[in-house]
Tab-separated table of C-alpha atoms in Angstrom:
chain	number	residue	atom	x	y	z
F	125	UNK	CA	-0.114	-0.025	0.044
F	126	UNK	CA	2.691	2.438	0.987
F	127	UNK	CA	4.406	1.466	-2.419
F	128	UNK	CA	1.365	2.745	-4.329
F	129	UNK	CA	1.205	6.091	-2.452
F	130	UNK	CA	-1.346	5.135	0.331
F	131	UNK	CA	-0.676	6.717	3.638
F	132	UNK	CA	-0.575	3.967	6.311
F	133	UNK	CA	-0.482	4.058	10.235
F	134	UNK	CA	-0.309	0.831	11.970
F	135	UNK	CA	-2.519	0.993	15.144
F	136	UNK	CA	-2.190	-1.579	17.965
F	137	UNK	CA	0.974	-3.225	16.152
F	138	UNK	CA	4.224	-1.639	17.191
F	139	UNK	CA	7.000	-1.734	14.666
F	140	UNK	CA	10.779	-0.945	14.899
F	141	UNK	CA	10.757	0.379	11.310
F	142	UNK	CA	11.833	4.115	11.153
F	143	UNK	CA	9.959	4.524	7.872
F	144	UNK	CA	6.451	3.595	9.168
F	145	UNK	CA	4.123	5.210	11.630
F	146	UNK	CA	2.568	2.953	14.630
F	147	UNK	CA	0.448	3.597	17.716
F	148	UNK	CA	0.431	0.849	20.356
F	149	UNK	CA	0.280	-0.038	23.791
F	150	UNK	CA	3.282	-1.610	25.831
F	151	UNK	CA	1.402	-4.964	26.515
F	152	UNK	CA	4.434	-6.523	27.961
F	153	UNK	CA	4.371	-3.578	30.819
F	154	UNK	CA	0.539	-4.450	30.960
F	155	UNK	CA	1.226	-8.167	31.701
F	156	UNK	CA	3.790	-7.439	34.220
F	157	UNK	CA	1.471	-5.012	36.029
F	158	UNK	CA	-1.424	-7.504	36.179
F	159	UNK	CA	0.865	-10.244	37.493
F	160	UNK	CA	2.569	-8.036	39.813
F	161	UNK	CA	-0.762	-6.973	41.235
F	162	UNK	CA	-1.642	-10.519	42.095
F	163	UNK	CA	1.766	-11.475	43.397
F	164	UNK	CA	1.800	-8.348	45.734
F	165	UNK	CA	-1.572	-9.492	47.215
F	166	UNK	CA	0.197	-12.761	48.230
F	167	UNK	CA	-0.273	-15.372	45.293
F	168	UNK	CA	2.404	-17.588	44.772
F	169	UNK	CA	0.775	-19.654	42.000
F	170	UNK	CA	-0.892	-18.313	39.048
F	171	UNK	CA	-3.073	-19.549	36.085
F	172	UNK	CA	-2.585	-17.516	32.781
F	173	UNK	CA	-5.854	-17.789	30.667
F	174	UNK	CA	-4.895	-16.633	27.109
F	175	UNK	CA	-5.446	-16.881	23.469
F	176	UNK	CA	-3.597	-18.449	20.572
F	177	UNK	CA	0.159	-17.837	20.317
F	178	UNK	CA	-0.370	-16.199	16.949
F	179	UNK	CA	-1.737	-13.107	18.707
F	180	UNK	CA	0.985	-10.677	19.416
F	181	UNK	CA	-0.826	-9.342	22.527
F	182	UNK	CA	-1.333	-12.457	24.183
F	183	UNK	CA	2.402	-13.265	23.586
F	184	UNK	CA	3.480	-9.840	24.822
F	185	UNK	CA	1.137	-10.112	28.095
F	186	UNK	CA	2.574	-13.472	28.632
F	187	UNK	CA	5.942	-12.063	28.478
F	188	UNK	CA	5.395	-9.427	31.054
F	189	UNK	CA	3.703	-12.032	33.428
F	190	UNK	CA	6.872	-14.090	33.315
F	191	UNK	CA	8.887	-11.098	33.959
F	192	UNK	CA	6.912	-10.109	37.080
F	193	UNK	CA	7.437	-13.971	38.292
F	194	UNK	CA	11.197	-13.531	37.900
F	195	UNK	CA	11.074	-10.502	39.725
F	196	UNK	CA	9.298	-12.064	42.758
F	197	UNK	CA	11.833	-14.901	42.652
F	198	UNK	CA	9.366	-17.556	41.173
F	199	UNK	CA	10.113	-19.857	38.143
F	200	UNK	CA	8.082	-20.295	35.254
F	201	UNK	CA	6.523	-23.393	36.953
F	202	UNK	CA	4.644	-21.063	39.506
F	203	UNK	CA	2.362	-20.205	36.505
F	204	UNK	CA	-0.052	-22.784	34.729
F	205	UNK	CA	-1.163	-21.723	31.424
F	206	UNK	CA	-4.487	-22.314	29.669
F	207	UNK	CA	-4.803	-21.481	26.009
F	208	UNK	CA	-8.194	-21.012	24.385
F	209	UNK	CA	-9.251	-20.626	20.745
F	210	UNK	CA	-11.268	-17.431	21.149
F	211	UNK	CA	-11.003	-14.247	23.420
F	212	UNK	CA	-14.453	-14.217	24.609
F	213	UNK	CA	-16.638	-15.097	27.759
F	214	UNK	CA	-17.576	-18.599	26.569
F	215	UNK	CA	-13.807	-19.509	26.148
F	216	UNK	CA	-13.415	-18.052	29.630
F	217	UNK	CA	-15.785	-20.362	31.048
F	218	UNK	CA	-14.394	-23.212	29.316
F	219	UNK	CA	-10.790	-22.397	30.701
F	220	UNK	CA	-12.407	-22.405	34.099
F	221	UNK	CA	-13.895	-25.552	33.740
F	222	UNK	CA	-10.471	-27.029	32.590
F	223	UNK	CA	-8.556	-25.426	35.894
F	224	UNK	CA	-11.550	-26.985	37.974
F	225	UNK	CA	-11.373	-30.517	36.402
F	226	UNK	CA	-7.519	-30.720	36.207
F	227	UNK	CA	-7.269	-32.595	39.694
F	228	UNK	CA	-4.757	-30.049	40.724
F	229	UNK	CA	-5.519	-27.688	43.517
F	230	UNK	CA	-6.404	-24.430	42.105
F	231	UNK	CA	-4.008	-21.577	41.718
F	232	UNK	CA	-3.936	-18.728	44.268
F	233	UNK	CA	-4.939	-16.211	41.385
F	234	UNK	CA	-5.857	-16.103	37.729
F	235	UNK	CA	-4.621	-13.730	35.034
F	236	UNK	CA	-6.915	-13.395	31.843
F	237	UNK	CA	-5.560	-11.922	28.710
F	238	UNK	CA	-8.548	-9.875	28.417
F	239	UNK	CA	-11.712	-8.873	30.427
F	240	UNK	CA	-14.096	-10.941	28.537
F	241	UNK	CA	-12.198	-14.171	29.542
F	242	UNK	CA	-11.905	-12.989	32.867
F	243	UNK	CA	-15.750	-12.595	33.133
F	244	UNK	CA	-16.192	-16.030	31.957
F	245	UNK	CA	-13.734	-17.338	34.513
F	246	UNK	CA	-15.630	-15.421	37.124
F	247	UNK	CA	-18.818	-16.856	36.293
F	248	UNK	CA	-17.949	-20.499	36.585
F	249	UNK	CA	-15.847	-20.074	39.762
F	250	UNK	CA	-18.811	-18.495	41.415
F	251	UNK	CA	-21.110	-21.097	40.200
F	252	UNK	CA	-18.915	-23.651	41.835
F	253	UNK	CA	-19.112	-22.171	45.044
F	254	UNK	CA	-15.435	-20.695	44.684
F	255	UNK	CA	-15.077	-17.187	46.335
F	256	UNK	CA	-13.109	-14.412	44.385
F	257	UNK	CA	-10.905	-12.985	45.795
F	258	UNK	CA	-10.760	-14.869	49.004
F	259	UNK	CA	-10.308	-18.409	47.362
F	260	UNK	CA	-8.899	-17.091	44.153
F	261	UNK	CA	-7.899	-13.632	43.120
F	262	UNK	CA	-8.478	-12.678	39.325
F	263	UNK	CA	-7.455	-9.822	36.946
F	264	UNK	CA	-8.452	-9.094	33.364
F	265	UNK	CA	-7.225	-6.879	30.761
F	266	UNK	CA	-8.613	-3.930	28.687
F	267	UNK	CA	-11.023	-2.603	31.390
F	268	UNK	CA	-14.216	-2.835	29.417
F	269	UNK	CA	-17.315	-1.339	30.751
F	270	UNK	CA	-18.909	-4.617	32.035
F	271	UNK	CA	-15.712	-4.949	34.296
F	272	UNK	CA	-16.737	-2.545	36.950
F	273	UNK	CA	-20.465	-3.983	37.008
F	274	UNK	CA	-19.539	-7.639	37.216
F	275	UNK	CA	-20.844	-9.770	40.236
F	276	UNK	CA	-17.399	-9.205	41.750
F	277	UNK	CA	-16.013	-6.010	40.186
F	278	UNK	CA	-13.111	-6.869	38.120
F	279	UNK	CA	-9.431	-5.572	38.429
F	280	UNK	CA	-7.969	-5.102	34.964
F	281	UNK	CA	-5.295	-3.166	32.962
F	282	UNK	CA	-6.591	-0.421	31.164
F	283	UNK	CA	-5.571	0.925	27.929
F	284	UNK	CA	-5.550	4.557	26.589
F	285	UNK	CA	-8.104	3.801	23.876
F	286	UNK	CA	-8.961	7.513	22.975
F	287	UNK	CA	-5.396	8.718	22.917
F	288	UNK	CA	-4.572	5.601	20.572
F	289	UNK	CA	-7.133	6.558	18.284
F	290	UNK	CA	-6.620	10.366	18.270
F	291	UNK	CA	-2.767	10.227	17.816
F	292	UNK	CA	-2.957	7.481	15.117
F	293	UNK	CA	-5.563	9.814	13.195
F	294	UNK	CA	-3.327	12.624	13.734
F	295	UNK	CA	-0.276	10.798	12.243
F	296	UNK	CA	-2.323	9.766	9.337
F	297	UNK	CA	-3.507	13.091	8.486
F	298	UNK	CA	-0.062	14.261	8.638
F	299	UNK	CA	1.041	11.365	5.992
F	300	UNK	CA	-1.667	12.714	3.734
F	301	UNK	CA	-0.359	16.351	3.894
F	302	UNK	CA	1.457	16.587	0.653
F	303	UNK	CA	3.290	19.599	1.686
F	304	UNK	CA	5.715	17.288	3.276
F	305	UNK	CA	7.959	17.479	6.481
F	306	UNK	CA	6.442	14.557	8.178
F	307	UNK	CA	8.495	12.633	10.283
F	308	UNK	CA	7.610	9.038	11.231
F	309	UNK	CA	6.906	8.271	14.641
F	310	UNK	CA	6.389	4.914	16.599
F	311	UNK	CA	4.370	5.957	19.794
F	312	UNK	CA	4.269	3.413	22.575
F	313	UNK	CA	1.528	4.205	25.358
F	314	UNK	CA	1.792	2.774	28.969
F	315	UNK	CA	-1.004	0.965	30.397
F	316	UNK	CA	-2.814	1.585	33.626
F	317	UNK	CA	-3.661	-0.750	36.389
F	318	UNK	CA	-7.059	-0.535	37.873
F	319	UNK	CA	-7.591	-2.477	41.034
F	320	UNK	CA	-11.352	-3.560	42.176
F	321	UNK	CA	-12.572	-6.436	44.689
F	322	UNK	CA	-11.503	-9.129	42.519
F	323	UNK	CA	-7.809	-8.972	43.167
F	324	UNK	CA	-8.067	-7.796	46.753
F	325	UNK	CA	-6.875	-11.102	48.272
F	326	UNK	CA	-7.559	-11.819	51.913
F	327	UNK	CA	-3.691	-12.771	51.813
F	328	UNK	CA	-2.720	-9.166	51.516
F	329	UNK	CA	-5.160	-6.599	50.223
F	330	UNK	CA	-4.904	-3.931	47.642
F	331	UNK	CA	-1.270	-2.760	46.716
F	332	UNK	CA	-0.468	0.762	47.722
F	333	UNK	CA	0.271	3.114	44.889
F	334	UNK	CA	-2.237	1.830	42.194
F	335	UNK	CA	-5.685	3.356	41.241
F	336	UNK	CA	-8.621	1.694	43.199
F	337	UNK	CA	-12.027	1.960	41.850
């Protein structure tokens, strides 16, 4: 498309190329924020409910969770991984059933790669009589509208979606300007942790210095 003269800005797809504009969020940092919140609350074993490995966001969020484990002095075996084929609530329910039926003790906490997965996990846990966060802490990603209104308000990692769209559009308009002078930029935003009841484990409570809603 660029060779045909079509202006292009990559959205939610970071690139190191100096000749291409991109706007994205640091999902590695986001994964680390989520896992660290659970570890700071007292968890020592985690489950990661995630999508397919072809999804960059899932790969990066997993990297961040592993980084948090290393920083806490824990090995990779402290995190059990459950991969599902779709990033929706139904797949979250499937993942929760797999954890319950595995025959092993449930982890102290569950990190879901998005909020829809987390809402599905939450439903199955509550139906099974498992208290969130007292028995299992839970955190999602994206901070969608339904997260705060869940049966147990869901902790999540918030992305600056408005800023993503605004900056991407501004860069695209600059690329369309034929007067020249446009400098390609690779913009990387930082995510924000939003702490609600689902991660406030009886083991430790909310960590200081994070936004609580």
